Coordinates of C-alpha atoms and ligand atoms in Angstrom, one line a residue:
X149 CA 171.3 94.3 318.8
X150 CA 174.4 92.6 317.3
X151 CA 177.8 92.4 318.4
X152 CA 180.9 93.6 316.2
X153 CA 184.5 94.3 316.1
X154 CA 186.2 97.3 314.5
X155 CA 189.1 96.6 312.5
X156 CA 191.9 98.9 311.0
X157 CA 192.6 99.3 307.4
X158 CA 195.9 97.2 307.9
X159 CA 194.5 94.6 309.8
X160 CA 191.7 93.8 306.9
X161 CA 192.7 90.0 306.8
X162 CA 190.9 86.7 306.6
X163 CA 192.6 86.1 310.2
X164 CA 191.3 88.8 311.6
X165 CA 187.9 88.1 310.1
X166 CA 188.0 84.6 311.8
X167 CA 189.0 86.3 315.0
X168 CA 185.8 88.3 315.1
X169 CA 183.8 85.4 314.6
X170 CA 185.8 83.3 317.3
X171 CA 185.2 85.9 319.7
X172 CA 181.4 86.0 319.0
X173 CA 181.2 88.4 316.7
X174 CA 178.3 88.4 313.6
X175 CA 179.7 92.0 312.2
X176 CA 182.3 94.0 312.0
X177 CA 182.9 97.7 311.0
X178 CA 186.2 98.6 309.3
X179 CA 188.7 101.6 308.6
X180 CA 189.5 102.5 305.2
X181 CA 191.3 105.6 305.6
X182 CA 195.4 105.3 306.4
X183 CA 196.0 106.7 309.9
X184 CA 197.2 104.0 311.4
X185 CA 199.7 101.3 309.5
X186 CA 201.0 98.0 310.6
X187 CA 204.5 100.2 311.1
X188 CA 203.2 102.9 313.3
X189 CA 201.0 101.1 315.0
X190 CA 198.3 103.2 317.2
X191 CA 199.7 106.7 316.7
X192 CA 198.6 109.3 319.0
X193 CA 199.0 113.4 318.4
X194 CA 199.9 115.5 321.4
X195 CA 201.2 118.6 320.1
X196 CA 201.3 120.8 316.9
X197 CA 204.6 119.1 315.1
X198 CA 203.4 115.4 315.1
X199 CA 200.6 114.0 313.4
X200 CA 199.2 110.5 311.9
X201 CA 201.1 111.4 308.3
X202 CA 200.1 111.8 304.7
X203 CA 196.8 111.3 303.7
X204 CA 196.1 110.5 300.2
X205 CA 192.9 110.9 298.1
X206 CA 191.8 108.7 295.5
X207 CA 193.0 105.2 297.0
X208 CA 191.4 102.2 295.5
X209 CA 190.4 100.6 298.5
X210 CA 187.1 103.2 298.4
X211 CA 186.1 101.7 294.8
X212 CA 182.8 99.6 294.9
X213 CA 185.0 96.2 293.7
X214 CA 187.2 96.6 296.6
X215 CA 184.3 96.6 299.1
X216 CA 182.7 94.0 297.5
X217 CA 185.9 91.7 297.7
X218 CA 186.1 92.7 301.2
X219 CA 182.6 91.9 302.1
X220 CA 182.9 88.5 300.4
X221 CA 185.8 87.5 302.3
X222 CA 184.0 88.5 305.6
X223 CA 181.2 86.5 304.6
X224 CA 183.4 83.6 303.5
X225 CA 184.7 83.8 307.2
X226 CA 181.2 83.7 308.8
X227 CA 180.8 87.7 309.5
X228 CA 179.5 90.6 307.4
X229 CA 180.8 94.3 307.1
X230 CA 178.2 96.3 308.6
X231 CA 179.8 99.7 308.6
X232 CA 183.1 101.7 307.6
X233 CA 184.1 104.3 309.6
X234 CA 185.5 107.7 308.7
X235 CA 186.3 109.4 305.5
X236 CA 189.8 109.8 304.3
X237 CA 190.8 113.4 305.4
X238 CA 192.1 113.9 301.8
X239 CA 189.4 113.3 300.4
X240 CA 186.8 115.6 302.4
X241 CA 188.8 118.4 303.8
X242 CA 187.4 121.1 301.8
X243 CA 184.0 120.4 303.0
X244 CA 185.4 121.0 306.5
X245 CA 187.0 124.0 305.9
X246 CA 184.5 125.7 303.4
X247 CA 187.2 125.2 300.4
X248 CA 186.8 125.6 296.7
X249 CA 187.4 121.6 296.2
X250 CA 184.4 121.1 298.4
X251 CA 182.0 120.3 295.1
X252 CA 184.3 117.7 293.9
X253 CA 184.9 116.3 297.1
X254 CA 181.0 116.3 297.8
X255 CA 180.8 113.9 294.5
X256 CA 183.6 111.6 295.9
X257 CA 181.8 111.0 299.2
X258 CA 178.5 110.5 297.3
X259 CA 180.2 107.8 295.3
X260 CA 181.9 106.2 298.2
X261 CA 178.3 106.0 299.9
X262 CA 176.8 104.6 296.8
X263 CA 179.6 102.0 296.6
X264 CA 179.2 101.1 300.5
X265 CA 175.6 100.6 299.9
X266 CA 176.3 98.3 296.7
X267 CA 178.6 96.2 299.0
X268 CA 175.8 95.7 301.3
X269 CA 177.1 98.0 304.1
X270 CA 174.7 99.7 305.8
X271 CA 176.5 102.5 308.3
X272 CA 178.8 104.8 307.8
X273 CA 180.6 106.6 310.2
X274 CA 182.1 110.2 310.1
X275 CA 183.7 112.7 312.9
X276 CA 183.0 116.0 311.8
X277 CA 185.8 117.8 313.1
X278 CA 189.2 119.9 312.5
X279 CA 191.2 118.5 315.5
X280 CA 190.0 115.0 315.5
X281 CA 191.1 112.7 318.2
X282 CA 193.7 114.9 319.8
X283 CA 195.7 115.3 322.7
X284 CA 195.5 111.8 324.2
X285 CA 198.5 110.5 325.9
X286 CA 199.4 106.9 326.5
X287 CA 200.0 105.8 330.0
X288 CA 199.5 102.6 332.7
X289 CA 196.6 104.3 333.8
X290 CA 193.8 100.9 333.5
X291 CA 194.0 98.2 336.1
X292 CA 197.1 96.3 336.4
X293 CA 199.5 99.4 334.8
X294 CA 197.9 98.3 331.4
X295 CA 198.8 101.0 329.0
X296 CA 195.9 103.0 327.8
X297 CA 194.6 106.2 326.4
X298 CA 194.2 109.4 328.9
X299 CA 193.4 112.9 328.4
X300 CA 194.7 115.9 330.8
X301 CA 193.8 119.0 329.3
X302 CA 196.3 120.7 331.9
X303 CA 199.1 119.0 330.4
X304 CA 198.5 120.3 326.7
X305 CA 198.9 123.2 324.6
X306 CA 195.5 122.6 324.0
X307 CA 194.9 125.8 322.0
X308 CA 197.9 124.7 319.6
X309 CA 197.0 125.9 316.3
X310 CA 196.6 123.4 313.4
X311 CA 198.8 124.3 310.9
X312 CA 198.0 124.8 307.2
X313 CA 197.8 122.0 305.2
X314 CA 196.5 119.4 308.2
X315 CA 192.9 118.1 309.2
X316 CA 192.5 115.4 311.5
X317 CA 196.0 115.1 312.4
X318 CA 196.9 114.0 308.7
X319 CA 198.5 116.1 306.2
X320 CA 196.9 116.3 302.8
X321 CA 199.2 119.0 301.1
X322 CA 202.5 120.8 302.0
X323 CA 201.4 123.5 303.9
X324 CA 202.6 127.4 304.0
X325 CA 204.9 127.3 307.0
X326 CA 204.0 129.7 309.7
X327 CA 200.2 129.5 308.5
X328 CA 197.3 128.0 310.1
X329 CA 193.9 126.9 309.2
X330 CA 191.1 129.7 309.4
X331 CA 189.3 130.3 312.6
X332 CA 185.9 130.0 312.8
X333 CA 182.4 130.4 315.0
X334 CA 180.8 127.4 316.3
X335 CA 177.8 128.9 314.2
X336 CA 180.1 128.4 310.9
X337 CA 180.8 124.9 311.5
X338 CA 177.2 123.9 312.4
X339 CA 176.6 125.6 309.0
X340 CA 179.2 123.4 307.2
X341 CA 177.5 120.5 308.7
X342 CA 174.2 121.1 307.6
X343 CA 175.6 121.8 303.8
X344 CA 177.1 118.3 304.0
X345 CA 174.1 116.9 305.2
X346 CA 171.5 118.1 302.9
X347 CA 173.9 117.2 300.0
X348 CA 174.9 113.6 301.2
X349 CA 171.8 112.2 302.9
X350 CA 169.6 112.4 299.6
X351 CA 172.3 109.6 298.3
X352 CA 172.6 108.1 301.7
X353 CA 169.0 107.0 301.9
X354 CA 168.8 105.9 298.1
X355 CA 172.0 104.1 299.2
X356 CA 170.2 102.4 301.9
X357 CA 173.3 103.6 304.0
X358 CA 172.9 105.7 307.3
X359 CA 175.7 108.2 307.9
X360 CA 176.7 108.1 311.7
X361 CA 178.1 110.7 313.6
X362 CA 180.8 110.2 316.1
X363 CA 180.8 112.8 319.2
X364 CA 183.9 114.7 320.0
X365 CA 186.8 112.8 321.3
X366 CA 187.9 114.3 323.6
X367 CA 184.7 116.3 324.1
X368 CA 186.1 119.9 324.6
X369 CA 183.9 122.8 323.4
X370 CA 187.4 123.8 321.6
X371 CA 190.6 122.3 320.9
X372 CA 193.7 123.5 318.5
X373 CA 191.4 127.3 318.6
X374 CA 188.8 125.4 316.8
X375 CA 185.2 125.0 317.6
X376 CA 184.1 121.5 318.6
X377 CA 180.2 120.1 317.4
X378 CA 179.1 117.4 319.7
X379 CA 180.9 118.1 323.3
X380 CA 177.8 117.5 325.2
X381 CA 175.2 114.8 324.9
X382 CA 172.2 117.0 324.3
X383 CA 174.0 118.4 321.1
X384 CA 173.2 115.1 319.2
X385 CA 169.8 116.0 319.1
X386 CA 170.8 119.4 317.4
X387 CA 172.2 116.9 314.6
X388 CA 169.1 114.7 314.4
X389 CA 166.7 118.1 314.1
X390 CA 169.2 119.4 311.2
X391 CA 168.2 117.1 308.7
X392 CA 164.9 114.9 308.9
X393 CA 165.9 111.6 307.5
X394 CA 166.0 107.8 308.2
X395 CA 169.7 107.8 307.2
X396 CA 171.0 110.6 309.6
X397 CA 172.1 108.6 312.7
X398 CA 174.8 108.6 315.4
X399 CA 177.9 106.8 316.0
X400 CA 177.1 106.5 319.5
X401 CA 180.5 106.4 321.8
X402 CA 179.6 105.6 325.2
X403 CA 183.1 106.8 326.4
X404 CA 182.9 110.3 324.9
X405 CA 179.5 110.9 326.1
X406 CA 180.6 109.8 329.5
X407 CA 183.6 111.6 329.3
X408 CA 181.2 115.1 329.1
X409 CA 180.5 117.6 331.4
X410 CA 176.9 118.1 331.4
X411 CA 174.3 115.3 331.3
X412 CA 174.4 111.6 331.6
X413 CA 175.1 108.4 329.7
X414 CA 171.9 106.5 330.5
X415 CA 169.8 109.3 329.7
X416 CA 171.5 109.7 326.4
X417 CA 171.4 106.0 325.2
X418 CA 167.5 106.1 326.4
X419 CA 167.0 109.3 323.9
X420 CA 168.7 108.5 321.3
X421 CA 168.0 104.7 321.1
X422 CA 164.3 105.6 321.8
X423 CA 164.3 107.9 318.7
X424 CA 165.8 104.9 316.8
X425 CA 169.2 107.3 316.0
X426 CA 171.8 104.9 317.0
X427 CA 173.3 103.4 313.9
X428 CA 176.2 101.8 315.8
X429 CA 177.6 102.1 319.4
X430 CA 181.4 102.3 320.7
X431 CA 181.5 100.3 323.5
X432 CA 184.4 101.5 326.2
X433 CA 184.7 102.5 330.0
X434 CA 186.4 105.4 331.6
X435 CA 187.3 107.3 334.8
X436 CA 186.8 110.8 335.0
X437 CA 185.1 113.6 332.7
X438 CA 186.8 116.5 330.5
X439 CA 189.3 118.0 331.3
X440 CA 191.0 114.9 333.1
X441 CA 190.3 111.2 332.4
X442 CA 191.5 107.7 331.8
X443 CA 190.3 105.4 329.4
X444 CA 190.2 102.0 331.6
X445 CA 189.0 98.4 331.1
X446 CA 185.7 97.5 330.3
X447 CA 184.6 96.2 333.9
X448 CA 186.3 99.2 336.1
X449 CA 185.3 102.3 334.9
X450 CA 182.6 104.9 335.8
X451 CA 180.0 103.3 333.4
X452 CA 177.7 100.5 334.8
X453 CA 177.8 98.4 331.3
X454 CA 175.2 96.5 332.5
X455 CA 172.7 99.3 333.0
X456 CA 173.8 101.0 329.9
X457 CA 173.2 97.8 328.0
X458 CA 169.7 97.1 329.2
X459 CA 168.9 100.5 328.1
X460 CA 170.0 99.8 324.6
X461 CA 168.2 96.2 324.7
X462 CA 165.1 97.7 326.5
X463 CA 164.8 100.2 323.8
X464 CA 165.4 97.7 321.0
X465 CA 168.4 98.8 319.4
X466 CA 169.0 97.2 316.2
X467 CA 172.5 98.2 315.4
X468 CA 175.7 96.8 316.2
X469 CA 177.9 97.3 319.3
X470 CA 182.0 97.4 319.0
X471 CA 184.2 97.8 321.5
X472 CA 186.0 101.0 321.2
X473 CA 189.8 101.3 322.3
X474 CA 190.6 99.1 324.9
X475 CA 193.7 99.1 327.5
X476 CA 196.8 97.2 326.1
X477 CA 197.0 93.7 328.0
X478 CA 200.6 92.7 328.6
X479 CA 201.3 89.6 326.1
X480 CA 202.1 88.9 322.8
X481 CA 199.3 89.8 321.0
X482 CA 198.1 93.0 323.3
X483 CA 195.4 94.6 320.9
X484 CA 193.8 91.1 320.3
X485 CA 193.9 90.3 323.9
X486 CA 192.1 93.7 324.8
X487 CA 189.5 93.4 321.9
X488 CA 188.9 89.4 323.4
X489 CA 188.5 90.5 326.8
X490 CA 186.1 93.4 326.2
X491 CA 184.1 91.2 324.0
X492 CA 183.9 88.7 326.3
X493 CA 182.8 91.0 329.0
X494 CA 179.8 92.2 326.9
X495 CA 178.5 89.4 325.5
X496 CA 178.3 87.9 329.0
X497 CA 176.5 90.7 329.7
X498 CA 173.9 90.6 326.7
X499 CA 173.7 86.9 327.3
X500 CA 172.6 87.9 331.2
X501 CA 170.0 90.5 329.8
X502 CA 168.8 87.8 328.0
X503 CA 168.3 85.5 330.9
X504 CA 166.5 88.0 332.8
X505 CA 164.0 88.3 330.6
X506 CA 163.2 84.7 330.5
Ligands
LIG1188 MN1 184.4 106.0 319.6

């Protein structure tokens, strides 16, 4: 198991690559989609009127040259880019919506996957969702009043429809006022995923890239009047069984799985790690389950992190583990401090597991 750090687009700097190395990481997972900028910081979307902003297509950041430059820079600082997390909404909205541009968009995504493979990037995380990560409030819910994300379905208009021109909390074109995205069934959503996997996985296999699906966050059965895909741990199996390919993998989010109303995290870890289906892991802790939960520090939630990481180790998990979101520590660099705290804790657990084996 390799330790990594996730970095948003505006954080792809030499200093942050150095930071990753300094806190014990060998790998990084990068975001190239433009949902969080330096100015906006971490934005939350909790109603039908506010989103992350405009998503643009054909950004040169997705080119082979750009990926190779980033990979070279990372290696110079002693880390390696293992994965890219998420497509830009503007590059694949019609694949999700089954619209007329899906054919040209799948060609764009295929090229992005080929570029990633050629740049030595092994994994590509994606979240096959209309509503995306939506409905989290930021409140002082973690230890010592640390600001963190929390979800309470009773506090929200959870069926607030998604305006036309918007997907994944981003605007890809000017929408028609008063119009909303089409209502579809869960079966239709699964059919669209199947189409996407049939088109993309042969290319991913050839490029040596794993497609890694993030489960729904929050894992509600429906959100914003749209169906969700993987909102119970067992639904991951349905994704695996949909298309048999060594590139059909999972971005296993411990927090989201723990928040699900059925099953349990440890069984899910065991099942998917033993099938060698986990490409990379999001590690974070949480108190509660849908419809009400709080994201908390890595050592204070419902997940026994020691037990969880032991299962990954016992099942010979060879991919990367990164901290997911963390509560913000009160100091001059709250994001970095939160990550350093989570990584230090995870590293200690991994070292303790090593010692156990001696
Ligand atoms: Mn996650």
